[in-house]
Short mmCIF file of C-alpha atoms and ligand atoms in Angstrom, two decimals:
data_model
loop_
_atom_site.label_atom_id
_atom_site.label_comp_id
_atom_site.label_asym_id
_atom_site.label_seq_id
_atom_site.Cartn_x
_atom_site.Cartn_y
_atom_site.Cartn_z
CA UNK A 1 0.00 0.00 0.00
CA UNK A 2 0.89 3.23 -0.85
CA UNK A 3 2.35 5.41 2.33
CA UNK A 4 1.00 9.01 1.99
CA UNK A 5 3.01 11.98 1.80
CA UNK A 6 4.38 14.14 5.00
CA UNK A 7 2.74 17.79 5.57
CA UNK A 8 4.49 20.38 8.03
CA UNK A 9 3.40 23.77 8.00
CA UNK A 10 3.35 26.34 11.04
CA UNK A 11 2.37 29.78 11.93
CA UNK A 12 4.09 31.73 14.39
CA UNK A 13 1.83 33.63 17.06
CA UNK A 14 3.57 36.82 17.02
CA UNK A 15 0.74 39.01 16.24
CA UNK A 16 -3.10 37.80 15.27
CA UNK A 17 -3.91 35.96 12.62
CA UNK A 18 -4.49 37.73 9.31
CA UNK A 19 -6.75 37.17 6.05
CA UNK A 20 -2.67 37.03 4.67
CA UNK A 21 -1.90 34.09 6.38
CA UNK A 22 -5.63 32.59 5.80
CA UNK A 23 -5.34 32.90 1.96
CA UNK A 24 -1.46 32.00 1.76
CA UNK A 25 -1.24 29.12 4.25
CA UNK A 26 -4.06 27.99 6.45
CA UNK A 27 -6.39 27.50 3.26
CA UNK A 28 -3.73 25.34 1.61
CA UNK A 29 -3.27 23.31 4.85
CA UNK A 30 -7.05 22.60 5.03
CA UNK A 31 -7.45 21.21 1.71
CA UNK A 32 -4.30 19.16 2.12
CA UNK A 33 -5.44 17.13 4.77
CA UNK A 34 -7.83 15.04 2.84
CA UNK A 35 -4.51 13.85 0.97
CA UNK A 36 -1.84 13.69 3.67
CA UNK A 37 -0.85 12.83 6.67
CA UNK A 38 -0.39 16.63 8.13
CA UNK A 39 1.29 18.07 11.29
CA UNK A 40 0.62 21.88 11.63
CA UNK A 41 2.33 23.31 14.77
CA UNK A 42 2.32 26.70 16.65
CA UNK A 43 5.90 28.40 16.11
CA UNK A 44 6.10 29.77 19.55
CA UNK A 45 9.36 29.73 19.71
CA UNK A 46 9.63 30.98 16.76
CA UNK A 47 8.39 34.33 18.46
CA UNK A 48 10.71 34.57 21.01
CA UNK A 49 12.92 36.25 17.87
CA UNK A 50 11.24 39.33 18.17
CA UNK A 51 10.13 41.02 21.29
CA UNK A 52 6.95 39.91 23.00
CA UNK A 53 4.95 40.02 25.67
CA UNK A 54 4.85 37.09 27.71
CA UNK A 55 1.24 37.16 28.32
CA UNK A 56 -0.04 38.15 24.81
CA UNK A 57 2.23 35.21 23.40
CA UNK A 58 0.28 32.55 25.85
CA UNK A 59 -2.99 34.19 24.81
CA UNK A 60 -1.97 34.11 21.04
CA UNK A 61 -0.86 30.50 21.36
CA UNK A 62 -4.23 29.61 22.72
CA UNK A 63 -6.21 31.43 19.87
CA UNK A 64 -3.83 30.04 17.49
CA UNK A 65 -4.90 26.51 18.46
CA UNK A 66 -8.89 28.13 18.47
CA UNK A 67 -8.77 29.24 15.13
CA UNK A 68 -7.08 26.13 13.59
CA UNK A 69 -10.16 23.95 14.44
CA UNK A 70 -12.43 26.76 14.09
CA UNK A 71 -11.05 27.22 10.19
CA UNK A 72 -12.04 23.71 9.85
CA UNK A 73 -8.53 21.98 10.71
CA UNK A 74 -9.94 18.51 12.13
CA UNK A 75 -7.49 17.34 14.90
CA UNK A 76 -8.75 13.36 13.94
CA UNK A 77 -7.00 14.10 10.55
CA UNK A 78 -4.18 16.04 10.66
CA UNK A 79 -1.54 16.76 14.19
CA UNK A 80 -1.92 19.75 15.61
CA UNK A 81 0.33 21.10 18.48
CA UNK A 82 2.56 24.05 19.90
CA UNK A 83 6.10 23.37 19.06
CA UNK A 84 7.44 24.32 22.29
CA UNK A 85 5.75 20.87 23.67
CA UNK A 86 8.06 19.15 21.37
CA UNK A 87 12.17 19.60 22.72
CA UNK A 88 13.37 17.60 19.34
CA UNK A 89 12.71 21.23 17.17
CA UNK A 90 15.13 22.76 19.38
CA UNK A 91 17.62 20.05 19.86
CA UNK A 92 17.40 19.15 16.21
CA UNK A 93 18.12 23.05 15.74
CA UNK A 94 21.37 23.11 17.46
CA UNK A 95 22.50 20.44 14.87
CA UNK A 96 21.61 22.13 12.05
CA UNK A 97 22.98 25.12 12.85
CA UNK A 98 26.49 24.00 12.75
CA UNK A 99 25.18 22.39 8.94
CA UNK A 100 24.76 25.98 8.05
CA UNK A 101 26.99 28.35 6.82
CA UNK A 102 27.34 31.77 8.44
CA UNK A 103 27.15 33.76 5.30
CA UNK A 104 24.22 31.61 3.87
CA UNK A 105 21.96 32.62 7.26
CA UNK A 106 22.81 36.17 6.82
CA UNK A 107 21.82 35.98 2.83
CA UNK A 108 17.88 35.42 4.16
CA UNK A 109 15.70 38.77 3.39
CA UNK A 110 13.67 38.74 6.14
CA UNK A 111 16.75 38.43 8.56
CA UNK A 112 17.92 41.45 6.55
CA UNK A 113 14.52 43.37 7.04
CA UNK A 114 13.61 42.42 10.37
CA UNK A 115 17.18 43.61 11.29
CA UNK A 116 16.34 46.65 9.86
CA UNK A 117 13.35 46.99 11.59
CA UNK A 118 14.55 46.61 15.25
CA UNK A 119 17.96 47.27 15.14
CA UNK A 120 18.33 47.55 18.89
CA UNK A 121 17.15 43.84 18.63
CA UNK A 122 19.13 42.14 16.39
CA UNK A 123 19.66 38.52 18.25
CA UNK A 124 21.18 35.74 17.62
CA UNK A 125 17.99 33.69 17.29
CA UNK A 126 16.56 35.49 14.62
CA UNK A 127 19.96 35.02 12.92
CA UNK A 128 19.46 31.48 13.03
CA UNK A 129 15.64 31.66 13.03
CA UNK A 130 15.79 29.49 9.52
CA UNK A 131 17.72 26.35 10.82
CA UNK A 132 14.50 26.02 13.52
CA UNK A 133 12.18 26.08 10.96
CA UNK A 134 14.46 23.74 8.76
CA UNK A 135 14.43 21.62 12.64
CA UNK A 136 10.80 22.26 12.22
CA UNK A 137 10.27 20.33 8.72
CA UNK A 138 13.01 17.71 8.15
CA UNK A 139 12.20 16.63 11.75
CA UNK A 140 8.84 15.09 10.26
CA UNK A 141 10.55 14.13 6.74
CA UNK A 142 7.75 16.27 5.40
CA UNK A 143 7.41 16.31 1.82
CA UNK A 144 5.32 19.34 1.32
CA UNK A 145 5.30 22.63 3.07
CA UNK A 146 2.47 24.85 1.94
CA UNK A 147 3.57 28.75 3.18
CA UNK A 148 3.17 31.87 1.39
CA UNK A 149 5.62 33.30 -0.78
CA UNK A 150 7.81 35.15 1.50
CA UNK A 151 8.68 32.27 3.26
CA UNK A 152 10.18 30.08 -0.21
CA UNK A 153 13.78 31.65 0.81
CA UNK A 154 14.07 29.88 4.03
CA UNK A 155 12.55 26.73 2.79
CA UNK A 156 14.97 26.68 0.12
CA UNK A 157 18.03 27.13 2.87
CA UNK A 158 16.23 23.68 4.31
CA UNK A 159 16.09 22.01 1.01
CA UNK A 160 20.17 23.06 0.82
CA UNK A 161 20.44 21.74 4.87
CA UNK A 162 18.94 18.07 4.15
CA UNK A 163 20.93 17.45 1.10
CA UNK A 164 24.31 18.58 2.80
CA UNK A 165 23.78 16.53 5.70
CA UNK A 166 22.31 13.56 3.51
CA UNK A 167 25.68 13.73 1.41
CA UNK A 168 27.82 14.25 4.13
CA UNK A 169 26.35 11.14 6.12
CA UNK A 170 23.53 8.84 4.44
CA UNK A 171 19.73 9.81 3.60
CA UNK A 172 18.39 11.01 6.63
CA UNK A 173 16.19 13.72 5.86
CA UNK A 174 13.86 13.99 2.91
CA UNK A 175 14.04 17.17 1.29
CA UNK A 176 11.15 19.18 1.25
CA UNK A 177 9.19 20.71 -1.14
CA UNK A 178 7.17 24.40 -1.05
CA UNK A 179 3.68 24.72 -1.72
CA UNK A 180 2.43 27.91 -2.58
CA UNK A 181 -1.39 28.58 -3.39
CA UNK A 182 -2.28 29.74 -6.92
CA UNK A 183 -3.55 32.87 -6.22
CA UNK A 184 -2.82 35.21 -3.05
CA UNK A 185 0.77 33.38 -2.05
CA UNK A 186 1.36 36.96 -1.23
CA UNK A 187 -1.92 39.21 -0.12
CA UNK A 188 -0.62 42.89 0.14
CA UNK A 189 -1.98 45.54 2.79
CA UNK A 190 -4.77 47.34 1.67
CA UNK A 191 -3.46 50.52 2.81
CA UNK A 192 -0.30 49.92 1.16
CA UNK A 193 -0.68 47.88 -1.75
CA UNK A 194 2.90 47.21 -2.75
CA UNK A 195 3.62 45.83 0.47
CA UNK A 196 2.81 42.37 2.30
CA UNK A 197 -0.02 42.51 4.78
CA UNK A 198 1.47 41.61 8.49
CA UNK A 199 0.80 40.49 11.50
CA UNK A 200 2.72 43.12 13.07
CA UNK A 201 2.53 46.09 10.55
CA UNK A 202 3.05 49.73 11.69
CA UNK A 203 -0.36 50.10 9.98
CA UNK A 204 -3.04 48.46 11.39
CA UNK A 205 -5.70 49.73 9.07
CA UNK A 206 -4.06 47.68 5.92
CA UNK A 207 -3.88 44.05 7.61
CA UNK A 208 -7.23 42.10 8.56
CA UNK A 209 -7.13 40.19 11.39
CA UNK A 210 -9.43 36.94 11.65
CA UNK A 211 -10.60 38.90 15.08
CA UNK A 212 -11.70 42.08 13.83
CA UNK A 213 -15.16 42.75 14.10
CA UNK A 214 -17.81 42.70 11.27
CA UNK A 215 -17.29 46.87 11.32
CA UNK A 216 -13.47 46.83 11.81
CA UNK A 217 -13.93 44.72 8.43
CA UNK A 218 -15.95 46.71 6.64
CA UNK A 219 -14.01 49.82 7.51
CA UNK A 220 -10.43 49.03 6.47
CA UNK A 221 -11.78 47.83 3.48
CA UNK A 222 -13.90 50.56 2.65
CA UNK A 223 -10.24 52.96 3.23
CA UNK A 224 -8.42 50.28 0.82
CA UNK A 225 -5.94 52.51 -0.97
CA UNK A 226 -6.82 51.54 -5.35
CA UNK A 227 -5.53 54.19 -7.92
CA UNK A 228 -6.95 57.46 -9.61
CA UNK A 229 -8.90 55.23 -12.56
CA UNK A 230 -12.48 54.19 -12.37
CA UNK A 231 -12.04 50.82 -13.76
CA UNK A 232 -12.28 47.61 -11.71
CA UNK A 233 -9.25 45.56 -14.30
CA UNK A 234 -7.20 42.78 -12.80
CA UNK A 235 -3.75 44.29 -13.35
CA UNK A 236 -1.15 43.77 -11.08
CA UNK A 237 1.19 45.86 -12.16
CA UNK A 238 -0.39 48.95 -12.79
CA UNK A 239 -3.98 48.29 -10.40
CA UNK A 240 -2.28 46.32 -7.78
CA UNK A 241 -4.93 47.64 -4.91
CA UNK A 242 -7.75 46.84 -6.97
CA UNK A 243 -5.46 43.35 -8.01
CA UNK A 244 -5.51 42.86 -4.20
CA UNK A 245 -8.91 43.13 -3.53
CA UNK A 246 -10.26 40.97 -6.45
CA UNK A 247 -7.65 38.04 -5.33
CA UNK A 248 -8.98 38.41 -1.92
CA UNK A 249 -12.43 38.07 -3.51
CA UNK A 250 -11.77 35.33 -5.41
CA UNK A 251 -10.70 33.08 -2.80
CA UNK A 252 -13.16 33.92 -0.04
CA UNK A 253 -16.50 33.30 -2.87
CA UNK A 254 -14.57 30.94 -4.66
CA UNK A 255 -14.79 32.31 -8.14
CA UNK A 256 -11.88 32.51 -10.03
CA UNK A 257 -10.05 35.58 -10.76
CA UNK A 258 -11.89 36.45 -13.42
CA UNK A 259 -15.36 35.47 -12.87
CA UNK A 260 -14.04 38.13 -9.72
CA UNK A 261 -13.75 40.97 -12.31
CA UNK A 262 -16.98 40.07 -14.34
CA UNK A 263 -18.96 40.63 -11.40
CA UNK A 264 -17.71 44.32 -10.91
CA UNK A 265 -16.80 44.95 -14.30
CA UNK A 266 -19.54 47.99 -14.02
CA UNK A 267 -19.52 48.71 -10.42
CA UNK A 268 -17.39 51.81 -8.84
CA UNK A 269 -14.58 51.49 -6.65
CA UNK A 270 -17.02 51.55 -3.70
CA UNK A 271 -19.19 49.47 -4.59
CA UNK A 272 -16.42 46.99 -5.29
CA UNK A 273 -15.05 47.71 -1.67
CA UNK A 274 -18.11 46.90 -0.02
CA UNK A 275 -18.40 44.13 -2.23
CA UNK A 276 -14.88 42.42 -1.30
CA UNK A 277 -15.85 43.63 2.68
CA UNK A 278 -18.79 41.85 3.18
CA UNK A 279 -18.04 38.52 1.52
CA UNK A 280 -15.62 37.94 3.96
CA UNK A 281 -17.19 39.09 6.73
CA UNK A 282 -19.67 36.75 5.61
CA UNK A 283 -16.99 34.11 4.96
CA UNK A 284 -15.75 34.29 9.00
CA UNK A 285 -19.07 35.00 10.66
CA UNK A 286 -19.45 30.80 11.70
CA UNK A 287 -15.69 30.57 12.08
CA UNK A 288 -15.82 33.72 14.35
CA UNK A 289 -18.50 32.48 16.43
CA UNK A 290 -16.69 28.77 16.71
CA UNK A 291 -13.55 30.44 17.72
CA UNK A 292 -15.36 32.25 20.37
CA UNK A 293 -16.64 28.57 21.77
CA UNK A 294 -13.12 26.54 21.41
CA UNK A 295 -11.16 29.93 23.35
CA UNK A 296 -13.62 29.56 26.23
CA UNK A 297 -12.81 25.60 26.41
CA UNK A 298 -8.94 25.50 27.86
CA UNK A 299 -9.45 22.39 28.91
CA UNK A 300 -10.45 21.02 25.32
CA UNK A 301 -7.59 23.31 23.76
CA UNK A 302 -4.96 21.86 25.79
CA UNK A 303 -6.35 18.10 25.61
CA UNK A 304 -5.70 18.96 21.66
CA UNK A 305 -2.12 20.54 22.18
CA UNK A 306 -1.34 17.80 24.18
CA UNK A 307 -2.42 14.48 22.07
CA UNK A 308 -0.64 16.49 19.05
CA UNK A 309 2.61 16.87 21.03
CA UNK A 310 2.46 13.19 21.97
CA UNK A 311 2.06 12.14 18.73
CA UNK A 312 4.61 14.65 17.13
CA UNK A 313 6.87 13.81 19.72
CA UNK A 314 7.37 9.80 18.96
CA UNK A 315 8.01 11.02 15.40
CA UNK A 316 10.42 13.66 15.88
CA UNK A 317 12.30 11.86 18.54
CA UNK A 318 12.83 8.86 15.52
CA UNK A 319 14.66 11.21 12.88
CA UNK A 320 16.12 13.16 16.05
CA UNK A 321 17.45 9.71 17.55
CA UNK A 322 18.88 9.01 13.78
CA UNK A 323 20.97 12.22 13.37
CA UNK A 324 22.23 12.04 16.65
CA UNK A 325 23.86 8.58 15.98
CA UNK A 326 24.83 9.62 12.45
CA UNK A 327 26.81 12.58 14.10
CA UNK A 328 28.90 10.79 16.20
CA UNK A 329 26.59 11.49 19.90
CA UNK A 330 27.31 8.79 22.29
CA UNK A 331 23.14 7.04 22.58
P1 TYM B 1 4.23 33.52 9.55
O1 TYM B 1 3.69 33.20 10.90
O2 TYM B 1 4.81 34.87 9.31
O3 TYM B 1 3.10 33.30 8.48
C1 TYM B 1 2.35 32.10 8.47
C2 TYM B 1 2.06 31.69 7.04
O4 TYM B 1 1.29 32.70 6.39
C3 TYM B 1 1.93 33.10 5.18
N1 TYM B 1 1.68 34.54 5.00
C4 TYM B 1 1.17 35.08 3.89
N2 TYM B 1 0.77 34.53 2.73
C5 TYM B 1 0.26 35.36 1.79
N3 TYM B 1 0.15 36.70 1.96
C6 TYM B 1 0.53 37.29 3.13
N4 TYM B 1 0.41 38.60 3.28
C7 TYM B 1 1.08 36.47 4.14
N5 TYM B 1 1.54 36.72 5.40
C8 TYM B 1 1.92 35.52 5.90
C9 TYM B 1 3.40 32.82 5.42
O5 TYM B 1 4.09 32.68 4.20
C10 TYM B 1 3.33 31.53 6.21
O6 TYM B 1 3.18 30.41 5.35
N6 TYM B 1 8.56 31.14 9.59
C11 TYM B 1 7.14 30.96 9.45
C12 TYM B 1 6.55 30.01 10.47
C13 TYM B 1 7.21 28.68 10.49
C14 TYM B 1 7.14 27.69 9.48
C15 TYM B 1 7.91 26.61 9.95
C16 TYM B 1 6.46 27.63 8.26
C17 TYM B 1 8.00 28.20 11.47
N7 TYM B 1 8.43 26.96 11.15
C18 TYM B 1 8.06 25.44 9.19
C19 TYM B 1 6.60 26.45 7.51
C20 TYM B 1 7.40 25.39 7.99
C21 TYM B 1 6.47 32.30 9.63
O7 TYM B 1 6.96 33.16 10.26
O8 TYM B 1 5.25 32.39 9.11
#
């Protein structure tokens, strides 16, 4: 019988969730568990890279967990758990790290930008912030990743970790391939269009967060920045606000692109605003009110956290047990 293919993909609670990390990751992760056998962690310590609150990182790893299951991620098909429950990402980490070239780490963008950033917080964990999430995936001998686009450069660094060590030694790791989404593997901020909507941008008016309210919705999308035409045109280049909103249309009423543009071929750009607005606030009305449910339930939410850890961990402790050996580590 056929053994089915390894998912890992994670999410790091460093700010809320947005529509940006719905469209380029979560959505690919649902669909993918009807095909795989998928393990879809919490990158808490993933946040510990940039400053944070102690207390709003426990909350956010809790509403993490919430919104997983409440966006339809069914913990009897796929593993779901905070990685901090499982010690084999970090120990794994420490191995890979002295795989990985000094000048290769500092070649990663987003080490570059978030440096730039928070330049009075330029640690040494978000230097080697890629060899944890390579830890993260070849732990698991995942085969797929699905992420969004900005994360392709540190997935390629793992694809570049596994072989090394696989030459060096004997196949160990598999090396893993990136899935991006067809459309939206990069949604942009709506009050900046050229740039990536974030969890943690400066402006909090471009970035939807799965928490906002129905009016917090409707209102950041009604002040979407577009361009000084009239004409609702899928054209990235020159239109790439109005681009924006009709990929974020697209995937929340699940129309293609240009059935997307059809429908407001005649409308104005507020009508096409509203439009875009109220589909997904119609879209995360039930997963809103589910969310609300699962956070009041601790118990249940660490019940989950905890049978995905125990299952993540008898995995990760395998391939962790492996490279250990293959290194030389007294067992
Ligand atoms: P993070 O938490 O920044 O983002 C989570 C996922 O959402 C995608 N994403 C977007 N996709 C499209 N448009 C956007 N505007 C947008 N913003 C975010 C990201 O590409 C990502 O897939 N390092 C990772 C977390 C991580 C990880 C891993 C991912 C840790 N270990 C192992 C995959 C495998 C991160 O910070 O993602």
């Amino acid at each position: 019988m056929d053994e089915k293919k390894i998912v890992f993909s994670a999410l790091k609670p460093t700010g809320d969730l947005t529509i940006g990390n719905y469209i380029g990751a979560l959505k690919n992760m649902i669909d993918m568990t009807n095909d795989y056998d998928c393990l879809y962690a919490v990158a808490d310590l993933h946040s510990l890279t940039v400053d944070c609150v102690p207390a709003e990182l426990r909350k956010r790893s809790y509403d993490f967990m919430a919104f997983f299951l409440a966006i339809g991620l069914d913990p009897k098909k796929c593993t779901l758990f905070l990685q901090s429950h499982v010690p084999a990402h970090a120990e794994l980490a420490w191995i890979l790290n002295c795989f990985t070239q000094f000048g290769e780490a500092k070649r990663m963008t987003q080490f570059k930008d978030k440096s730039a950033k928070a330049p009075q917080n330029v640690n040494v964990g978000l230097f080697a912030y890629p060899t944890l999430m390579a830890a993260d995936i070849l732990l698991y001998k995942a085969d797929y990743v699905p992420v969004g686009k900005d994360q392709l450069q540190h997935l390629e660094l793992a694809r570049t970790i596994a072989e090394r060590f696989n030459n060096k030694y004997s196949p160990t790791f598999v090396v893993p391939e990136g899935i991006t989404g067809k459309k939206g593997s990069k949604i942009y901020s709506l009050a900046d269009p050229t740039a990536k909507m974030g969890k943690t941008d400066d402006n909090a008016n471009g970035t939807i967060f799965l928490l906002d309210d129905p009016d917090t919705m409707m209102r950041k999308f009604r002040r979407a920045v577009t361009d000084s035409e009239t004409v609702v045109r899928y054209d990235v280049k020159n239109k790439p606000g109005i681009s924006n909103l009709l990929t974020i249309y697209s995937v929340f009423a699940g129309c293609s692109i240009e059935e997307a543009e059809a429908r407001f071929a005649s409308s104005d750009y507020a009508t096409l605003k509203n439009g875009v607005g109220e589909c997904v606030v119609e879209f995360f009305k039930p997963i809103r009110a589910e969310y609300n449910r699962l956070i009041a339930d601790k118990a249940y939410l660490e019940e989950i956290m905890k049978q995905g850890a125990d299952k993540a961990s008898y995995l990760a402790n395998k391939t962790l047990s492996k490279v250990y050996r293959k290194v030389g580590l007294v067992r």
